[in-house]
């Protein structure tokens, strides 16, 4: 087995500067909301999602939330904290543990004029209901030749967490990203979470909203503009989080943070990375990716999911098929999760997911350093 | 010495074959059955249940110390279910349950050491540290399953295999009140009844599906009647003898080729849904205390044995001391055993297959996988 020992800084050192996240298995945090004079305020991802839903519920009567433990328990991960108290039984509905059934019910409600937010406690459980998401939600507008829109949002935490083992750690970005008729978004920070959720709820199409449990407790500064009630992040548009000239790193969700951390380390060695936060998996913002690759000539994609037929694979294929290919000075490369079911033991789990050192290693390989 | 248990039995429709239309008759009756408990059995049940209890409490401790991580769904309060079932079936019978599985892992033959080492994610764990709390397996024990309700069709499938192989074995497929509304359970009921599979479907009703009480999740809370055309039995799940006798009845019924049976065990969990749920936002501490003081399965058994002179206080104390030692030893092992080796990472993808290469986190990391 190849053991990577090339990073100049240990993962632990880098991670010690990132906030301690509450994960499933630890009590949820109380919701950090520090006042920051310059920036508006610091809001963690959980609260950003909560506030977005609150504002959209207030704005449009047709919006309602259903899912397991979303009402009286305040949400399994506390994302819907306070909403049931404020809006009551009609708008915030606790369902039995019957995903296929309640996802179908949610889609039916969307057919008949409502705008449901259907929560899956984790996206792993969506597999019980995937027929309703794909066959009933995604395809209907097409099958009806435009007669029946399906304005629904499916949301919940996606991807790996900490110690939750094989059946609770899968990333579904590639699965849902594969299907025409669905919009699939994967926010990284609080601004993404807030803006994309608002956009998703206002969108008249079925949106798969992939959150990340390990990001829920992480605070980010939000400007006054972002905190406006009509702030939305457009679906289908990626964001360049960091400008650079030597190489393009394309990522989504939590891995965007890892890319930025890797970029900081690499900057000390004179390598300037451009970090692209996809924000949306489908429709993919190929233009932003291509523009970046045409500038830097090098590409590394980073994702938590499995490599085969994944998000990175799609990005590489698109780059090959488009104008950016001629600007590549080296083959594009993917950093992904290891191609195995997620093991439980900590040492094995740590080696199953992409780490900052993997990104640094891959960048150096691509740049022939 | 004998002990009397109360049973509730429901019989469903009688088809009169020589009549053009089917007649549905629902009859609910309660039966009194007496059971015999020998001293040896009593001591064995006590020891097993107390071991389960202490093991779960130790897991609680280790979780709070962050030595166990991820998911941990504790079984304390429900010991009589696992013990009663094991006492009523054979080791060659089969059992499958959901994620609240540590108790069953133990009764199905895995040592406390191996269970605890699995919880701490060490190489000495029953799944070599790769499965964790919800994914422990043993001979004729199919876990430990993380997806609510999925284990029930699996159990019906095990029963199909038993019938197919003609081995006179039965499968016990357990699920909770939260899972009882899952569609796949009704699909399993239908096929099991249609094909007369030797499957005992058991609902462990501990009154809450995570934070949702049975009244808020289920249009009908008579889980033993949910099998509709499958006969159902409702049992006091805090009484190990009731559980045992019910299972014996059910196993005999299935082995006779009469088809599946549904059982509801009324029980209670002291802990919250998992270690991340304090368990008191949807029920009162008074309620938990009341069950502990009035219906604790281990206390009930102990008191019966003592009041019938089947065991002495000293004997029970000795067993407790012994169990404490077993748990401490297992915890020590679980803490000190090393984590699995990294070259185990990619093994066990495929069975009976040639070694293969597995892609690591980047294209230059090529890992090895063997069966």
XYZ file of C-alpha atoms in Angstrom:
740
model
C 0.000 0.000 0.000
C 1.234 3.466 -0.819
C 1.579 5.538 2.311
C 1.478 9.254 1.744
C 4.076 11.110 3.746
C 4.621 14.120 1.574
C 2.686 16.872 3.328
C 4.763 19.418 5.207
C 2.039 19.990 7.757
C 0.018 17.355 9.511
C -3.699 17.026 9.077
C -4.169 17.413 12.819
C -2.339 20.756 12.826
C -4.530 22.058 10.047
C -7.729 20.735 11.587
C -6.950 22.225 14.963
C -7.655 25.619 13.501
C -11.126 24.587 12.300
C -13.935 24.815 14.852
C -14.990 21.814 16.843
C -18.094 20.499 15.159
C -20.934 18.846 16.937
C -21.557 15.586 15.239
C -24.189 12.978 15.696
C -23.164 11.321 18.906
C -22.570 14.583 20.696
C -25.195 16.930 22.003
C -26.165 19.583 19.474
C -24.792 23.062 19.964
C -26.983 25.924 21.114
C -26.571 27.879 17.894
C -23.621 30.234 17.739
C -24.598 33.729 16.759
C -21.717 36.018 17.601
C -21.920 39.679 16.839
C -19.285 40.901 14.430
C -19.224 44.599 13.727
C -17.571 44.435 10.333
C -19.289 41.497 8.747
C -22.918 41.341 9.921
C -22.629 38.257 12.069
C -21.240 34.767 12.361
C -23.860 32.152 11.668
C -23.285 28.427 11.602
C -24.594 26.297 8.757
C -27.365 24.791 10.887
C -28.725 28.213 11.814
C -28.371 29.435 8.241
C -30.583 26.567 7.095
C -32.986 27.167 9.961
C -33.304 30.866 9.215
C -33.732 30.245 5.499
C -36.584 27.830 6.138
C -38.151 30.172 8.687
C -38.106 33.066 6.257
C -39.473 31.016 3.378
C -42.231 29.531 5.540
C -43.216 33.059 6.492
C -43.041 34.347 2.941
C -45.163 31.660 1.280
C -48.042 29.845 2.929
C -47.757 26.926 0.562
C -44.346 25.994 1.947
C -44.347 23.312 4.623
C -41.820 20.894 6.118
C -42.292 17.185 6.721
C -39.972 14.451 7.896
C -38.940 12.339 10.879
C -38.547 14.242 14.159
C -38.692 17.642 12.389
C -41.454 19.036 14.589
C -41.575 18.204 18.283
C -38.007 16.956 18.515
C -36.759 20.143 16.776
C -35.049 18.018 14.151
C -32.714 15.065 14.550
C -29.834 17.475 13.928
C -31.745 20.493 15.229
C -31.921 22.095 11.785
C -35.658 22.715 12.217
C -35.349 23.917 15.812
C -38.141 26.281 16.841
C -40.130 25.944 13.624
C -42.896 23.740 14.992
C -43.318 26.026 17.974
C -43.717 28.952 15.609
C -45.749 27.419 12.771
C -47.563 24.498 14.348
C -48.793 21.112 13.195
C -50.115 22.193 9.834
C -46.814 23.524 8.481
C -44.283 21.326 10.340
C -45.221 17.652 10.216
C -43.682 14.724 12.051
C -43.905 11.597 9.942
C -43.622 7.938 10.863
C -40.451 6.159 9.804
C -41.771 5.450 6.330
C -39.650 7.209 3.713
C -41.209 5.720 0.604
C -44.629 6.707 1.885
C -43.940 10.226 3.045
C -41.754 11.113 0.082
C -44.590 10.030 -2.156
C -47.036 12.049 -0.081
C -44.757 15.074 -0.371
C -44.576 14.759 -4.159
C -48.338 14.403 -4.339
C -48.750 17.562 -2.305
C -46.434 19.332 -4.741
C -48.575 18.139 -7.658
C -51.621 19.739 -6.083
C -50.247 23.205 -5.407
C -48.147 23.067 -2.260
C -44.383 23.603 -1.962
C -43.133 20.878 0.363
C -39.740 20.568 1.981
C -39.259 16.846 2.495
C -36.499 16.016 4.943
C -34.635 12.728 4.885
C -32.942 12.235 8.228
C -29.908 11.327 6.182
C -29.688 10.831 2.456
C -28.892 7.177 3.067
C -32.555 6.696 3.943
C -33.621 8.287 0.672
C -32.817 5.000 -0.994
C -36.028 3.711 0.525
C -37.839 6.469 -1.361
C -35.688 6.956 -4.433
C -38.420 5.822 -6.796
C -40.582 8.722 -5.660
C -37.719 11.190 -6.042
C -36.777 10.062 -9.541
C -39.860 8.596 -11.128
C -42.509 10.708 -9.471
C -40.715 13.993 -8.945
C -37.874 14.327 -11.447
C -39.562 13.008 -14.564
C -43.100 14.279 -14.246
C -42.747 17.727 -15.803
C -41.212 16.098 -18.854
C -43.693 13.238 -19.051
C -46.600 15.670 -18.838
C -45.071 17.898 -21.523
C -44.980 20.826 -19.131
C -48.424 20.408 -17.594
C -47.358 19.269 -14.146
C -44.498 20.992 -12.337
C -43.176 19.553 -9.086
C -41.985 22.369 -6.802
C -40.451 20.220 -4.066
C -37.235 20.319 -2.061
C -35.760 17.127 -0.661
C -33.130 17.931 1.936
C -30.959 16.284 4.547
C -27.364 15.494 5.474
C -25.314 13.643 2.857
C -21.990 11.887 2.791
C -19.694 10.707 5.538
C -19.892 11.761 9.145
C -17.814 10.456 12.066
C -18.025 6.816 13.045
C -21.449 6.128 11.613
C -20.243 3.180 9.529
C -21.137 1.804 6.133
C -24.906 2.210 5.918
C -24.905 5.809 7.108
C -21.974 7.333 5.249
C -22.724 7.288 1.551
C -22.533 10.326 -0.737
C -25.437 10.589 -3.173
C -24.244 13.523 -5.279
C -23.426 11.287 -8.252
C -26.592 9.206 -7.939
C -28.987 12.140 -8.046
C -26.715 14.247 -10.251
C -27.168 11.606 -12.917
C -30.874 12.313 -13.443
C -32.374 14.844 -15.813
C -35.302 16.679 -14.315
C -33.624 17.056 -10.919
C -31.652 19.989 -9.649
C -28.997 18.894 -7.217
C -27.218 21.326 -4.926
C -24.456 20.790 -2.401
C -23.702 23.825 -0.218
C -20.420 24.252 1.627
C -20.665 27.244 3.964
C -23.452 29.220 5.615
C -23.862 31.617 2.715
C -24.275 28.670 0.358
C -26.676 26.960 2.731
C -28.846 30.006 3.221
C -28.877 31.227 -0.364
C -29.224 27.842 -2.019
C -32.028 26.678 0.275
C -33.980 29.826 -0.415
C -33.385 29.404 -4.118
C -34.396 25.753 -3.915
C -37.641 26.497 -2.105
C -38.485 29.234 -4.606
C -37.611 27.026 -7.577
C -40.562 25.381 -9.282
C -38.606 22.190 -9.836
C -37.606 19.219 -7.673
C -34.370 20.064 -5.893
C -32.158 17.562 -4.085
C -30.442 19.543 -1.328
C -27.359 17.755 0.003
C -26.246 19.084 3.362
C -23.316 17.878 5.440
C -23.626 16.915 9.081
C -20.058 17.802 9.978
C -20.622 21.339 8.653
C -23.763 22.064 10.698
C -21.892 23.472 13.674
C -19.290 25.431 11.710
C -19.749 29.209 11.878
C -19.093 31.591 8.993
C -19.322 35.356 8.831
C -22.356 36.501 6.886
C -22.561 40.045 5.545
C -25.626 42.216 5.863
C -26.426 41.566 2.213
C -26.513 37.849 2.716
C -28.797 38.256 5.713
C -31.440 40.021 3.614
C -34.690 38.086 3.282
C -34.532 37.967 -0.498
C -30.929 36.873 -0.712
C -30.627 33.835 -2.954
C -27.671 32.017 -4.414
C -28.509 31.089 -7.994
C -28.735 27.385 -8.633
C -26.366 26.260 -11.383
C -23.610 28.757 -10.693
C -20.296 27.823 -9.117
C -18.239 30.255 -7.038
C -14.529 30.856 -7.160
C -13.627 30.917 -3.468
C -9.952 31.598 -3.998
C -8.177 32.983 -7.045
C -4.998 31.314 -8.232
C -2.902 30.812 -11.305
C -1.163 27.459 -11.134
C -3.906 24.895 -10.712
C -7.687 24.597 -10.425
C -9.255 22.692 -7.550
C -12.943 21.916 -8.095
C -14.958 20.630 -5.155
C -18.316 20.659 -3.374
C -19.590 20.561 0.193
C -17.152 19.998 3.048
C -14.233 19.246 0.733
C -14.209 22.883 -0.383
C -12.843 23.698 3.058
C -10.144 21.071 2.656
C -9.201 22.581 -0.715
C -8.828 26.012 0.857
C -6.694 24.557 3.639
C -4.528 22.737 1.100
C -4.243 25.960 -0.896
C -2.937 27.802 2.193
C -0.267 25.191 2.710
C 0.709 25.132 -0.961
C 0.885 28.916 -1.083
C 3.840 28.713 1.303
C 5.641 26.759 -1.386
C 4.713 29.230 -4.080
C 1.852 27.282 -5.590
C -1.296 29.380 -6.043
C -4.447 27.268 -6.279
C -7.732 28.467 -7.658
C -10.516 26.881 -5.613
C -13.901 26.473 -7.287
C -16.888 25.722 -5.062
C -19.380 23.968 -7.343
C -22.400 24.811 -5.138
C -24.576 22.994 -7.680
C -24.010 19.448 -8.910
C -26.749 19.600 -11.513
C -26.890 21.667 -13.638
C -23.096 21.731 -13.587
C -21.474 25.139 -14.117
C -19.091 23.989 -16.819
C -18.332 27.565 -17.912
C -16.751 28.512 -14.598
C -14.739 25.297 -14.495
C -13.547 25.719 -18.077
C -12.604 29.366 -17.591
C -10.527 28.405 -14.586
C -8.822 25.474 -16.304
C -8.064 27.605 -19.338
C -6.322 30.016 -17.003
C -4.353 27.539 -14.883
C -3.854 24.602 -17.255
C -4.179 22.072 -14.426
C -7.150 20.425 -12.733
C -7.755 18.379 -9.609
C -11.315 17.553 -8.554
C -12.021 16.780 -4.898
C -15.079 14.955 -3.515
C -16.014 12.760 -0.589
C -17.907 10.191 -2.644
C -16.667 7.092 -4.425
C -14.598 7.561 -7.575
C -16.377 5.374 -10.049
C -18.954 7.262 -12.122
C -18.676 10.173 -9.679
C -18.811 13.953 -9.730
C -15.087 14.210 -10.500
C -15.446 11.755 -13.357
C -18.142 13.928 -14.906
C -16.062 17.085 -14.549
C -13.047 15.447 -16.179
C -15.187 14.156 -19.052
C -16.733 17.565 -19.635
C -13.325 19.255 -19.663
C -12.081 16.706 -22.173
C -15.074 17.316 -24.424
C -14.806 21.097 -24.374
C -12.414 23.943 -25.201
C -10.515 23.676 -21.906
C -8.892 20.402 -22.949
C -6.414 22.184 -25.189
C -5.248 24.249 -22.238
C -4.454 21.299 -19.993
C -0.741 20.832 -19.373
C -1.304 17.572 -17.530
C -4.112 15.026 -17.212
C -6.885 16.033 -14.853
C -6.989 14.028 -11.669
C -9.640 13.135 -9.103
C -9.279 13.040 -5.321
C -12.117 10.947 -3.917
C -13.200 8.661 -1.110
C -11.659 5.197 -1.185
C -13.636 2.718 -3.280
C -14.930 0.689 -0.276
C -17.936 0.713 2.060
C -17.156 3.020 4.976
C -15.423 1.177 7.809
C -16.198 1.978 11.433
C -12.810 1.987 13.215
C -11.377 5.497 13.379
C -8.048 4.716 11.796
C -9.754 2.972 8.886
C -12.368 5.700 8.471
C -9.706 8.420 8.446
C -7.994 6.579 5.607
C -11.225 6.126 3.658
C -11.926 9.792 3.071
C -9.914 12.427 1.204
C -7.666 14.388 3.502
C -5.876 17.685 2.996
C -2.607 15.839 2.498
C -4.178 13.890 -0.392
C -5.060 17.131 -2.131
C -1.568 18.545 -1.598
C -0.004 15.333 -2.864
C -2.166 15.263 -5.977
C -1.486 18.923 -6.774
C 2.215 18.351 -6.567
C 1.978 15.281 -8.766
C -0.062 17.124 -11.379
C 2.357 20.057 -11.308
C 5.246 17.640 -11.512
C 6.810 18.984 -8.313
C -41.749 -24.152 40.756
C -44.132 -22.801 38.222
C -45.171 -19.324 37.225
C -48.247 -18.057 35.523
C -48.089 -15.728 32.551
C -50.807 -13.793 30.858
C -51.179 -13.985 27.134
C -53.381 -12.166 24.733
C -54.098 -14.077 21.610
C -55.834 -12.934 18.493
C -57.226 -15.278 15.945
C -58.123 -14.011 12.543
C -60.416 -14.965 9.840
C -62.000 -18.275 9.393
C -62.566 -19.167 5.806
C -65.441 -21.477 5.258
C -64.374 -23.257 2.125
C -67.778 -24.489 1.177
C -69.299 -21.025 1.189
C -69.116 -18.675 -1.775
C -68.004 -15.661 0.228
C -65.303 -15.532 2.861
C -66.311 -14.806 6.387
C -64.112 -12.658 8.588
C -64.326 -13.202 12.278
C -62.090 -11.480 14.714
C -61.749 -12.989 18.098
C -59.546 -11.620 20.793
C -59.089 -13.817 23.757
C -56.645 -13.937 26.551
C -55.093 -17.153 27.656
C -53.418 -18.115 30.845
C -50.509 -20.406 30.350
C -48.314 -21.674 33.077
C -44.587 -21.953 32.731
C -42.007 -23.813 34.703
C -38.776 -22.184 35.808
C -36.028 -24.351 37.212
C -33.301 -23.029 39.477
C -30.656 -23.581 36.830
C -32.676 -21.713 34.251
C -33.377 -18.896 36.654
C -29.741 -18.407 37.480
C -28.780 -18.614 33.830
C -31.399 -16.068 32.774
C -30.363 -13.779 35.610
C -26.712 -14.009 34.702
C -27.362 -13.374 31.021
C -29.696 -10.444 31.565
C -27.473 -8.849 34.174
C -24.488 -9.227 31.842
C -26.426 -7.469 29.096
C -27.414 -4.715 31.498
C -23.903 -4.121 32.786
C -22.460 -4.286 29.298
C -24.795 -1.580 28.058
C -24.060 0.627 31.057
C -20.357 0.206 30.454
C -20.898 1.160 26.813
C -22.687 4.297 28.029
C -19.667 5.165 30.141
C -17.187 4.552 27.344
C -19.293 6.605 24.954
C -19.276 9.583 27.301
C -15.512 9.220 27.502
C -15.484 9.345 23.684
C -13.857 5.935 23.477
C -16.916 4.705 21.616
C -18.014 6.994 18.781
C -20.689 7.263 16.135
C -23.941 5.498 16.826
C -24.719 3.650 20.041
C -28.265 2.450 20.704
C -28.531 0.872 24.121
C -30.770 -1.988 25.098
C -31.032 -1.638 28.876
C -34.586 -2.277 30.039
C -35.338 -4.712 27.247
C -33.196 -7.622 28.389
C -36.109 -9.980 28.988
C -36.922 -9.891 25.274
C -33.540 -11.086 24.098
C -33.210 -13.583 26.922
C -36.723 -14.950 26.603
C -36.377 -15.397 22.869
C -33.041 -17.157 23.135
C -34.443 -19.428 25.832
C -37.349 -20.412 23.602
C -35.485 -21.165 20.382
C -32.537 -23.373 19.482
C -29.032 -22.135 18.724
C -29.591 -23.529 15.227
C -32.567 -21.250 14.707
C -31.964 -17.845 13.168
C -32.397 -14.303 14.381
C -32.174 -10.844 12.875
C -32.815 -7.475 14.435
C -32.287 -3.741 13.865
C -29.674 -1.440 15.378
C -30.461 -1.900 19.084
C -28.575 -5.114 18.774
C -25.923 -5.478 21.479
C -28.156 -7.671 23.646
C -28.975 -10.041 20.799
C -25.349 -10.181 19.712
C -24.587 -11.468 23.197
C -27.446 -13.967 23.447
C -26.576 -15.287 20.031
C -23.153 -16.250 21.293
C -20.690 -13.385 20.833
C -18.539 -12.665 23.897
C -18.739 -9.372 25.746
C -15.067 -8.796 24.877
C -15.722 -9.055 21.159
C -18.802 -6.851 21.372
C -17.042 -4.126 23.330
C -13.963 -4.250 21.127
C -16.239 -3.783 18.142
C -17.821 -0.752 19.795
C -14.383 0.746 20.352
C -13.379 -0.127 16.782
C -10.492 -2.492 17.496
C -9.139 -5.461 15.647
C -10.448 -7.843 18.306
C -14.010 -6.785 17.619
C -16.469 -9.303 16.239
C -16.414 -7.489 12.889
C -12.705 -6.635 13.152
C -13.612 -3.023 13.882
C -15.110 -2.499 10.436
C -18.781 -2.734 11.356
C -19.342 -0.872 14.592
C -22.348 -0.917 16.896
C -24.979 -1.660 14.296
C -23.144 -4.231 12.214
C -22.205 -7.245 14.347
C -22.787 -10.746 13.027
C -22.551 -14.315 14.285
C -23.585 -17.769 13.189
C -27.344 -17.698 12.565
C -27.397 -14.053 13.630
C -27.681 -11.596 10.785
C -27.018 -8.378 12.688
C -27.396 -5.508 13.559
C -29.023 -3.488 10.675
C -28.905 0.261 10.244
C -31.841 0.919 7.946
C -35.184 0.882 9.744
C -37.370 -2.002 8.616
C -34.938 -3.491 6.115
C -34.148 -6.392 8.428
C -37.704 -7.741 8.235
C -37.735 -8.884 4.615
C -34.236 -10.171 5.263
C -35.621 -12.282 8.093
C -38.419 -13.578 5.899
C -35.747 -14.529 3.397
C -33.824 -16.462 5.995
C -37.075 -18.256 6.769
C -37.507 -19.012 3.076
C -34.077 -20.601 3.076
C -35.027 -22.714 6.086
C -38.153 -23.933 4.364
C -36.290 -24.510 1.109
C -33.604 -26.548 2.865
C -36.111 -28.449 4.972
C -34.035 -28.045 8.102
C -36.915 -27.478 10.535
C -35.378 -24.207 11.655
C -37.222 -20.937 12.181
C -36.216 -17.315 11.850
C -37.025 -14.643 14.396
C -37.246 -11.232 12.673
C -37.360 -8.330 15.112
C -38.364 -4.727 14.575
C -39.536 -1.831 16.703
C -42.727 0.161 17.017
C -41.138 2.839 14.851
C -40.445 0.368 12.082
C -43.847 -1.275 12.345
C -45.342 1.129 9.797
C -42.757 0.358 7.128
C -44.237 -0.888 3.878
C -41.628 -3.560 3.456
C -42.845 -5.193 6.648
C -46.302 -5.637 5.177
C -44.769 -6.946 1.995
C -42.909 -9.489 4.109
C -46.093 -10.419 5.970
C -47.849 -11.080 2.696
C -45.186 -13.296 1.206
C -44.514 -15.116 4.453
C -48.196 -15.938 4.828
C -48.654 -16.797 1.166
C -45.729 -19.189 1.169
C -46.097 -20.290 4.822
C -42.583 -19.267 5.736
C -41.357 -20.322 9.200
C -40.870 -16.723 10.311
C -41.694 -15.240 13.699
C -42.157 -11.497 13.250
C -41.607 -9.756 16.555
C -42.333 -6.124 17.294
C -40.401 -4.888 20.328
C -42.733 -2.098 21.324
C -40.821 0.231 23.635
C -43.389 2.965 23.048
C -41.118 5.382 21.179
C -39.631 5.523 17.721
C -36.705 7.850 18.473
C -38.625 10.862 19.806
C -42.044 9.934 18.490
C -44.519 8.125 20.713
C -46.571 5.268 19.269
C -49.725 7.404 19.352
C -48.068 9.964 17.079
C -46.685 7.492 14.565
C -49.278 4.769 14.250
C -52.918 4.786 13.278
C -53.167 1.452 15.070
C -50.947 0.746 18.065
C -52.075 -2.874 18.286
C -48.891 -4.064 16.685
C -49.754 -7.708 17.254
C -52.797 -7.238 15.027
C -50.898 -5.607 12.196
C -50.340 -8.950 10.528
C -54.059 -8.894 9.731
C -54.412 -12.394 8.297
C -51.420 -13.607 10.342
C -52.268 -14.612 13.923
C -50.783 -12.325 16.524
C -49.787 -12.613 20.153
C -49.227 -9.788 22.586
C -46.814 -10.478 25.415
C -45.441 -8.706 28.456
C -41.881 -8.164 27.266
C -40.586 -7.354 30.746
C -41.299 -10.878 31.938
C -38.679 -13.275 30.640
C -40.874 -16.304 31.215
C -43.799 -14.876 29.264
C -41.471 -14.148 26.397
C -39.993 -17.625 26.521
C -43.325 -19.387 26.533
C -44.667 -17.230 23.735
C -41.643 -17.917 21.587
C -41.875 -21.640 22.248
C -45.470 -21.567 21.112
C -44.602 -19.528 18.043
C -41.625 -21.667 17.105
C -43.702 -24.845 17.368
C -46.391 -23.226 15.233
C -43.872 -22.288 12.533
C -42.059 -25.589 12.613
C -45.377 -27.343 12.069
C -45.571 -25.569 8.730
C -48.539 -23.425 9.663
C -46.891 -20.257 8.398
C -45.684 -17.071 10.076
C -46.791 -15.571 13.341
C -46.639 -12.000 14.622
C -45.724 -11.150 18.163
C -45.673 -7.904 20.079
C -43.411 -7.613 23.123
C -44.363 -4.719 25.347
C -41.106 -3.401 26.701
C -39.226 -0.219 27.611
C -35.832 1.328 27.066
C -34.234 3.325 29.853
C -31.807 5.185 27.627
C -32.832 7.545 24.901
C -33.003 6.398 21.309
C -29.223 6.594 21.068
C -26.407 8.197 23.001
C -27.113 11.524 21.289
C -30.670 11.520 22.594
C -31.078 12.359 26.283
C -34.439 10.617 26.124
C -36.294 13.093 28.298
C -37.643 15.621 25.842
C -40.493 13.332 24.836
C -41.086 11.431 28.075
C -40.778 12.282 31.724
C -38.079 11.175 34.110
C -40.905 10.038 36.380
C -42.109 7.617 33.753
C -38.650 6.132 33.353
C -38.272 5.879 37.133
C -41.638 4.195 37.465
C -40.775 1.488 34.960
C -37.443 0.954 36.689
C -39.024 0.512 40.067
C -42.095 -1.483 39.091
C -41.265 -3.468 35.984
C -37.535 -3.906 35.692
C -37.056 -7.346 34.112
C -33.958 -8.268 36.067
C -35.356 -7.132 39.390
C -38.560 -9.041 38.716
C -36.710 -12.260 38.037
C -34.444 -11.802 41.021
C -37.339 -11.171 43.356
C -39.241 -14.188 42.110
C -36.255 -16.403 42.663
C -35.566 -15.018 46.113
C -39.156 -15.158 47.280
C -39.445 -18.743 46.074
C -36.193 -19.774 47.706
C -34.702 -20.646 44.381
C -31.556 -18.675 45.133
C -29.985 -16.806 48.030
C -29.023 -13.177 48.236
C -25.373 -14.184 48.510
C -25.551 -16.286 45.375
C -27.018 -13.421 43.409
C -24.348 -11.092 44.785
C -21.662 -13.536 43.735
C -23.034 -13.607 40.230
C -23.069 -9.801 40.183
C -19.455 -9.647 41.318
C -18.478 -12.164 38.694
C -20.267 -10.217 35.973
C -18.589 -7.007 37.059
C -15.279 -8.724 36.550
C -16.264 -9.978 33.106
C -17.348 -6.495 32.033
C -14.229 -4.825 33.435
C -12.019 -7.333 31.703
C -13.900 -6.847 28.434
C -13.692 -3.056 28.723
C -9.978 -3.261 29.412
C -9.530 -5.375 26.331
C -11.709 -3.059 24.282
C -9.645 -0.042 25.303
C -6.202 -1.589 24.971
C -6.624 -3.732 21.868
C -5.017 -2.007 18.869
C -7.030 -0.589 16.007
C -7.281 -2.672 12.860
C -4.186 -2.649 10.638
C -4.326 -0.386 7.600
C -3.817 -3.244 5.176
C -7.252 -4.507 6.257
C -8.845 -1.371 4.826
C -9.946 -2.750 1.472
C -10.415 -6.416 2.310
C -13.818 -8.132 2.255
C -15.304 -6.362 -0.738
C -16.041 -9.582 -2.572
C -16.258 -13.156 -1.347
C -14.393 -16.047 -2.906
C -12.746 -13.854 -5.430
C -9.263 -13.151 -6.662
C -7.276 -10.381 -4.978
C -7.935 -7.087 -6.694
C -6.747 -3.520 -6.744
C -8.823 -0.803 -5.149
C -8.469 2.876 -5.939
C -7.427 4.979 -2.990
C -8.077 8.650 -2.423
C -6.109 9.604 -5.533
C -4.980 7.711 -8.642
C -1.485 7.035 -7.269
C -2.807 5.198 -4.238
C -3.464 1.643 -5.316
C -4.667 -0.496 -2.452
C -4.995 -4.239 -2.235
C -8.210 -6.126 -1.555
C -8.496 -9.812 -0.752
C -11.588 -11.818 0.026
